[in-house]
Amino acid sequence: MKAYIDIGANREFKLREAVLVYRTGGDGAFASLHKVEQSQDGAPYLAAGELLNTAFVRTLAEGLGARVKPEILPDNILARTPDLLVWWSRPQCRVMFFGGTDEQARKLNGLVLPHPALVFKVAGRDLSVRALATTSRPAGNSPLKTAPYWNTDNRGLVCPGTMRVPESSDVSSIPQWQAAYFQSNFTHAVGAVRLTNHPGGFIGLWRSLANRKRFAVRYLTDAGETLEEFVARGADR
């Protein structure tokens, strides 16, 4: 989370309190609040602590969030936190670019081809993509499909390759993320992911879509997770 504090010439900041966080070997943790005292020689030291109360946590959270810019969320946003952005796009035709050494793939370079509905997730600087077999806005329990694209692994994580990664991940940057993904070159499969069940494989799928208006969703493979699970993986990173 990014927080900004304006420090004016007429404001003086002094170290007055400290928060200590204690962790176990597992997931257990607690925090204590300590006043900062001064010894006779002027050296600071921590006084006895007390467990954090909800009033202090609320005050701290409000202070950190005081300069977080509010955003109006459009209908395509599925999830949003300070570090995570998830949205979906409807089926549409897009230009595709293919690089690498595969001659059959290069013949498809620059063609306008139909694409399925997609779910995009930005977590930090990482982009992940899944596909949908439906054309309606997905719910938390909606099953996801594997995105039928090279440069994308079995988790949906995109290998950036020639992609120009946008600097921000706020709502206004969504067009930049989608453009960066589809304006990059699809060059290779990543790992042992099954991108499609088309009998002609990946190249056969996209060759069959030339001159068509709709993506054949019957050739999508199951991703093995729901939208809720996909979002949770980004929140836990």
mmCIF file of C-alpha atoms in Angstrom:
data_model
loop_
_atom_site.group_PDB
_atom_site.id
_atom_site.type_symbol
_atom_site.label_atom_id
_atom_site.label_comp_id
_atom_site.label_asym_id
_atom_site.label_seq_id
_atom_site.Cartn_x
_atom_site.Cartn_y
_atom_site.Cartn_z
ATOM 1 C CA MET A 1 0.000 0.000 0.000
ATOM 2 C CA LYS A 2 1.305 3.431 -0.902
ATOM 3 C CA ALA A 3 0.793 6.275 1.575
ATOM 4 C CA TYR A 4 1.821 9.906 1.187
ATOM 5 C CA ILE A 5 2.330 12.471 3.957
ATOM 6 C CA ASP A 6 2.840 16.164 3.319
ATOM 7 C CA ILE A 7 5.511 17.535 5.648
ATOM 8 C CA GLY A 8 5.212 21.310 5.762
ATOM 9 C CA ALA A 9 7.742 23.772 7.108
ATOM 10 C CA ASN A 10 5.508 24.487 10.109
ATOM 11 C CA ARG A 11 5.141 20.851 11.161
ATOM 12 C CA GLU A 12 7.594 19.023 13.401
ATOM 13 C CA PHE A 13 7.631 15.237 13.603
ATOM 14 C CA LYS A 14 9.053 13.481 16.659
ATOM 15 C CA LEU A 15 9.402 9.808 17.464
ATOM 16 C CA ARG A 16 6.758 9.246 20.144
ATOM 17 C CA GLU A 17 5.515 5.667 19.771
ATOM 18 C CA ALA A 18 6.659 2.385 18.244
ATOM 19 C CA VAL A 19 4.809 -0.773 17.196
ATOM 20 C CA LEU A 20 6.541 -4.121 17.713
ATOM 21 C CA VAL A 21 5.277 -7.157 15.795
ATOM 22 C CA TYR A 22 5.850 -10.645 17.220
ATOM 23 C CA ARG A 23 5.512 -13.767 15.080
ATOM 24 C CA THR A 24 5.537 -17.479 15.800
ATOM 25 C CA GLY A 25 7.101 -20.064 13.538
ATOM 26 C CA GLY A 26 3.730 -20.415 11.814
ATOM 27 C CA ASP A 27 1.079 -17.832 10.980
ATOM 28 C CA GLY A 28 0.521 -16.565 14.531
ATOM 29 C CA ALA A 29 1.323 -12.940 15.303
ATOM 30 C CA PHE A 30 0.477 -10.066 17.632
ATOM 31 C CA ALA A 31 1.607 -6.475 18.019
ATOM 32 C CA SER A 32 2.266 -4.194 20.971
ATOM 33 C CA LEU A 33 2.411 -0.416 21.239
ATOM 34 C CA HIS A 34 5.265 1.240 23.166
ATOM 35 C CA LYS A 35 5.799 4.860 24.130
ATOM 36 C CA VAL A 36 9.242 6.235 23.332
ATOM 37 C CA GLU A 37 10.849 7.686 26.476
ATOM 38 C CA GLN A 38 14.184 9.403 26.995
ATOM 39 C CA SER A 39 16.824 8.418 29.498
ATOM 40 C CA GLN A 40 18.725 10.952 31.595
ATOM 41 C CA ASP A 41 21.422 11.193 28.953
ATOM 42 C CA GLY A 42 18.821 11.892 26.255
ATOM 43 C CA ALA A 43 18.923 8.470 24.584
ATOM 44 C CA PRO A 44 15.498 7.154 23.498
ATOM 45 C CA TYR A 45 14.204 3.838 24.795
ATOM 46 C CA LEU A 46 10.951 1.907 24.594
ATOM 47 C CA ALA A 47 8.691 1.856 27.627
ATOM 48 C CA ALA A 48 6.591 -1.150 28.584
ATOM 49 C CA GLY A 49 4.154 -2.052 25.848
ATOM 50 C CA GLU A 50 0.453 -2.725 25.633
ATOM 51 C CA LEU A 51 -1.534 -4.706 23.089
ATOM 52 C CA LEU A 52 -2.833 -2.675 20.177
ATOM 53 C CA ASN A 53 -6.453 -1.639 20.472
ATOM 54 C CA THR A 54 -8.902 -1.091 17.642
ATOM 55 C CA ALA A 55 -8.958 2.674 18.181
ATOM 56 C CA PHE A 56 -5.210 2.965 17.504
ATOM 57 C CA VAL A 57 -5.386 0.668 14.479
ATOM 58 C CA ARG A 58 -8.268 2.706 13.063
ATOM 59 C CA THR A 59 -6.374 5.953 13.583
ATOM 60 C CA LEU A 60 -3.273 4.511 11.924
ATOM 61 C CA ALA A 61 -5.246 3.158 8.971
ATOM 62 C CA GLU A 62 -7.064 6.449 8.469
ATOM 63 C CA GLY A 63 -3.771 8.324 8.576
ATOM 64 C CA LEU A 64 -2.145 6.069 5.992
ATOM 65 C CA GLY A 65 -5.178 6.170 3.758
ATOM 66 C CA ALA A 66 -5.793 9.887 4.003
ATOM 67 C CA ARG A 67 -4.094 10.568 0.668
ATOM 68 C CA VAL A 68 -5.264 7.466 -1.217
ATOM 69 C CA LYS A 69 -7.139 8.767 -4.237
ATOM 70 C CA PRO A 70 -10.732 7.457 -4.438
ATOM 71 C CA GLU A 71 -11.776 5.830 -7.697
ATOM 72 C CA ILE A 72 -15.137 5.264 -9.357
ATOM 73 C CA LEU A 73 -15.239 1.571 -10.236
ATOM 74 C CA PRO A 74 -16.763 0.681 -13.618
ATOM 75 C CA ASP A 75 -18.863 -2.445 -14.136
ATOM 76 C CA ASN A 76 -15.966 -4.466 -15.533
ATOM 77 C CA ILE A 77 -14.043 -4.388 -12.212
ATOM 78 C CA LEU A 78 -14.313 -7.704 -10.345
ATOM 79 C CA ALA A 79 -11.977 -7.066 -7.394
ATOM 80 C CA ARG A 80 -9.841 -4.184 -6.167
ATOM 81 C CA THR A 81 -7.358 -3.661 -3.314
ATOM 82 C CA PRO A 82 -4.377 -1.285 -3.059
ATOM 83 C CA ASP A 83 -2.162 -4.079 -4.475
ATOM 84 C CA LEU A 84 -4.577 -6.006 -6.701
ATOM 85 C CA LEU A 85 -6.792 -5.239 -9.693
ATOM 86 C CA VAL A 86 -9.049 -7.808 -11.386
ATOM 87 C CA TRP A 87 -11.365 -7.087 -14.306
ATOM 88 C CA TRP A 88 -13.056 -8.871 -17.191
ATOM 89 C CA SER A 89 -13.529 -8.064 -20.867
ATOM 90 C CA ARG A 90 -16.292 -9.211 -23.191
ATOM 91 C CA PRO A 91 -15.643 -11.406 -26.251
ATOM 92 C CA GLN A 92 -14.252 -9.314 -29.089
ATOM 93 C CA CYS A 93 -11.997 -9.347 -32.127
ATOM 94 C CA ARG A 94 -8.397 -8.250 -31.640
ATOM 95 C CA VAL A 95 -5.239 -8.024 -33.722
ATOM 96 C CA MET A 96 -2.710 -10.707 -32.754
ATOM 97 C CA PHE A 97 1.045 -10.651 -33.203
ATOM 98 C CA PHE A 98 3.182 -13.775 -33.377
ATOM 99 C CA GLY A 99 6.960 -13.956 -33.188
ATOM 100 C CA GLY A 100 9.475 -16.714 -32.667
ATOM 101 C CA THR A 101 10.558 -19.382 -35.118
ATOM 102 C CA ASP A 102 7.258 -21.186 -35.779
ATOM 103 C CA GLU A 103 6.500 -20.540 -39.447
ATOM 104 C CA GLN A 104 2.813 -21.470 -39.160
ATOM 105 C CA ALA A 105 2.363 -19.035 -36.283
ATOM 106 C CA ARG A 106 4.067 -16.244 -38.193
ATOM 107 C CA LYS A 107 1.498 -16.658 -40.977
ATOM 108 C CA LEU A 108 -1.137 -15.554 -38.458
ATOM 109 C CA ASN A 109 0.808 -12.433 -37.496
ATOM 110 C CA GLY A 110 -1.242 -9.252 -37.761
ATOM 111 C CA LEU A 111 -4.598 -10.951 -38.341
ATOM 112 C CA VAL A 112 -7.767 -9.777 -36.607
ATOM 113 C CA LEU A 113 -9.089 -12.823 -34.738
ATOM 114 C CA PRO A 114 -12.008 -13.423 -32.343
ATOM 115 C CA HIS A 115 -11.244 -13.862 -28.639
ATOM 116 C CA PRO A 116 -13.276 -15.242 -25.737
ATOM 117 C CA ALA A 117 -14.324 -13.275 -22.685
ATOM 118 C CA LEU A 118 -11.256 -12.828 -20.491
ATOM 119 C CA VAL A 119 -10.395 -12.168 -16.853
ATOM 120 C CA PHE A 120 -7.254 -10.113 -16.196
ATOM 121 C CA LYS A 121 -5.453 -9.807 -12.872
ATOM 122 C CA VAL A 122 -2.657 -7.383 -12.003
ATOM 123 C CA ALA A 123 -0.862 -8.125 -8.723
ATOM 124 C CA GLY A 124 2.123 -5.880 -8.210
ATOM 125 C CA ARG A 125 3.807 -5.847 -11.612
ATOM 126 C CA ASP A 126 2.554 -9.298 -12.631
ATOM 127 C CA LEU A 127 -0.237 -9.866 -15.145
ATOM 128 C CA SER A 128 -2.325 -13.048 -15.186
ATOM 129 C CA VAL A 129 -5.068 -14.003 -17.638
ATOM 130 C CA ARG A 130 -7.893 -16.538 -17.631
ATOM 131 C CA ALA A 131 -10.716 -17.145 -20.120
ATOM 132 C CA LEU A 132 -14.477 -17.553 -19.743
ATOM 133 C CA ALA A 133 -16.814 -19.857 -21.645
ATOM 134 C CA THR A 134 -19.715 -17.438 -21.136
ATOM 135 C CA THR A 135 -20.388 -13.888 -22.252
ATOM 136 C CA SER A 136 -21.836 -12.576 -18.978
ATOM 137 C CA ARG A 137 -20.104 -10.989 -15.991
ATOM 138 C CA PRO A 138 -18.599 -13.798 -13.871
ATOM 139 C CA ALA A 139 -19.478 -14.427 -10.224
ATOM 140 C CA GLY A 140 -17.169 -15.691 -7.494
ATOM 141 C CA ASN A 141 -18.088 -19.331 -8.162
ATOM 142 C CA SER A 142 -17.762 -19.061 -11.949
ATOM 143 C CA PRO A 143 -15.367 -21.690 -13.352
ATOM 144 C CA LEU A 144 -12.456 -20.280 -15.315
ATOM 145 C CA LYS A 145 -10.834 -21.578 -18.470
ATOM 146 C CA THR A 146 -7.192 -21.576 -19.506
ATOM 147 C CA ALA A 147 -6.348 -18.511 -21.576
ATOM 148 C CA PRO A 148 -5.580 -19.881 -25.077
ATOM 149 C CA TYR A 149 -2.377 -17.902 -25.526
ATOM 150 C CA TRP A 150 1.331 -18.513 -25.723
ATOM 151 C CA ASN A 151 3.504 -16.663 -23.171
ATOM 152 C CA THR A 152 1.050 -17.717 -20.421
ATOM 153 C CA ASP A 153 1.699 -20.536 -17.931
ATOM 154 C CA ASN A 154 -0.678 -22.986 -16.226
ATOM 155 C CA ARG A 155 -1.424 -20.453 -13.453
ATOM 156 C CA GLY A 156 -2.369 -17.827 -16.006
ATOM 157 C CA LEU A 157 0.792 -15.829 -15.255
ATOM 158 C CA VAL A 158 2.098 -13.962 -18.283
ATOM 159 C CA CYS A 159 5.753 -14.088 -19.314
ATOM 160 C CA PRO A 160 6.258 -10.423 -20.273
ATOM 161 C CA GLY A 161 8.579 -11.018 -23.239
ATOM 162 C CA THR A 162 8.239 -7.954 -25.479
ATOM 163 C CA MET A 163 5.364 -6.546 -23.411
ATOM 164 C CA ARG A 164 5.795 -2.983 -22.163
ATOM 165 C CA VAL A 165 4.574 -3.275 -18.586
ATOM 166 C CA PRO A 166 2.568 -0.204 -17.481
ATOM 167 C CA GLU A 167 3.896 1.788 -14.539
ATOM 168 C CA SER A 168 0.648 1.825 -12.550
ATOM 169 C CA SER A 169 -2.147 -0.592 -11.706
ATOM 170 C CA ASP A 170 -5.049 1.737 -11.008
ATOM 171 C CA VAL A 171 -8.393 1.516 -12.774
ATOM 172 C CA SER A 172 -7.418 4.077 -15.400
ATOM 173 C CA SER A 173 -4.491 1.859 -16.476
ATOM 174 C CA ILE A 174 -6.702 -1.049 -17.624
ATOM 175 C CA PRO A 175 -6.582 -0.054 -21.329
ATOM 176 C CA GLN A 176 -2.775 0.169 -21.102
ATOM 177 C CA TRP A 177 -2.484 -3.326 -19.583
ATOM 178 C CA GLN A 178 -4.719 -4.884 -22.230
ATOM 179 C CA ALA A 179 -2.940 -3.058 -25.030
ATOM 180 C CA ALA A 180 0.462 -4.076 -23.658
ATOM 181 C CA TYR A 181 -0.589 -7.730 -23.604
ATOM 182 C CA PHE A 182 -2.090 -7.919 -27.081
ATOM 183 C CA GLN A 183 0.450 -5.652 -28.753
ATOM 184 C CA SER A 184 3.308 -7.908 -27.638
ATOM 185 C CA ASN A 185 4.476 -10.916 -29.644
ATOM 186 C CA PHE A 186 3.147 -14.355 -28.718
ATOM 187 C CA THR A 187 6.259 -16.467 -29.178
ATOM 188 C CA HIS A 188 6.206 -19.725 -27.201
ATOM 189 C CA ALA A 189 4.333 -22.037 -24.866
ATOM 190 C CA VAL A 190 5.263 -21.716 -21.177
ATOM 191 C CA GLY A 191 5.586 -25.002 -19.299
ATOM 192 C CA ALA A 192 3.342 -28.023 -19.691
ATOM 193 C CA VAL A 193 0.055 -26.155 -19.995
ATOM 194 C CA ARG A 194 -2.707 -27.417 -22.295
ATOM 195 C CA LEU A 195 -3.891 -24.262 -24.007
ATOM 196 C CA THR A 196 -6.688 -25.821 -26.065
ATOM 197 C CA ASN A 197 -8.375 -29.123 -26.854
ATOM 198 C CA HIS A 198 -8.585 -28.299 -30.565
ATOM 199 C CA PRO A 199 -7.486 -31.363 -32.595
ATOM 200 C CA GLY A 200 -4.987 -29.178 -34.433
ATOM 201 C CA GLY A 201 -3.470 -27.838 -31.226
ATOM 202 C CA PHE A 202 -2.655 -24.203 -30.605
ATOM 203 C CA ILE A 203 -1.867 -23.305 -34.218
ATOM 204 C CA GLY A 204 -4.841 -25.287 -35.482
ATOM 205 C CA LEU A 205 -7.138 -23.373 -33.137
ATOM 206 C CA TRP A 206 -6.096 -19.942 -34.315
ATOM 207 C CA ARG A 207 -5.970 -20.953 -37.974
ATOM 208 C CA SER A 208 -9.568 -22.175 -37.666
ATOM 209 C CA LEU A 209 -10.619 -18.787 -36.277
ATOM 210 C CA ALA A 210 -9.385 -16.797 -39.269
ATOM 211 C CA ASN A 211 -12.289 -14.989 -40.978
ATOM 212 C CA ARG A 212 -14.645 -15.849 -38.101
ATOM 213 C CA LYS A 213 -16.496 -13.430 -35.842
ATOM 214 C CA ARG A 214 -16.825 -15.556 -32.686
ATOM 215 C CA PHE A 215 -14.361 -17.597 -30.673
ATOM 216 C CA ALA A 216 -15.189 -21.315 -30.435
ATOM 217 C CA VAL A 217 -15.392 -21.685 -26.636
ATOM 218 C CA ARG A 218 -15.768 -25.479 -26.925
ATOM 219 C CA TYR A 219 -12.020 -25.592 -27.522
ATOM 220 C CA LEU A 220 -11.158 -23.956 -24.179
ATOM 221 C CA THR A 221 -9.674 -26.160 -21.441
ATOM 222 C CA ASP A 222 -10.595 -26.050 -17.754
ATOM 223 C CA ALA A 223 -8.283 -23.974 -15.560
ATOM 224 C CA GLY A 224 -9.274 -25.952 -12.467
ATOM 225 C CA GLU A 225 -10.242 -22.919 -10.397
ATOM 226 C CA THR A 226 -13.060 -20.461 -9.865
ATOM 227 C CA LEU A 227 -12.894 -16.698 -10.092
ATOM 228 C CA GLU A 228 -12.807 -16.480 -6.292
ATOM 229 C CA GLU A 229 -9.798 -18.819 -6.141
ATOM 230 C CA PHE A 230 -8.045 -16.924 -8.931
ATOM 231 C CA VAL A 231 -8.497 -13.636 -7.078
ATOM 232 C CA ALA A 232 -7.368 -15.156 -3.760
ATOM 233 C CA ARG A 233 -4.072 -16.285 -5.310
ATOM 234 C CA GLY A 234 -3.312 -12.666 -6.174
ATOM 235 C CA ALA A 235 -4.266 -11.421 -2.726
ATOM 236 C CA ASP A 236 -1.949 -13.974 -1.066
ATOM 237 C CA ARG A 237 1.149 -13.194 -3.108
#
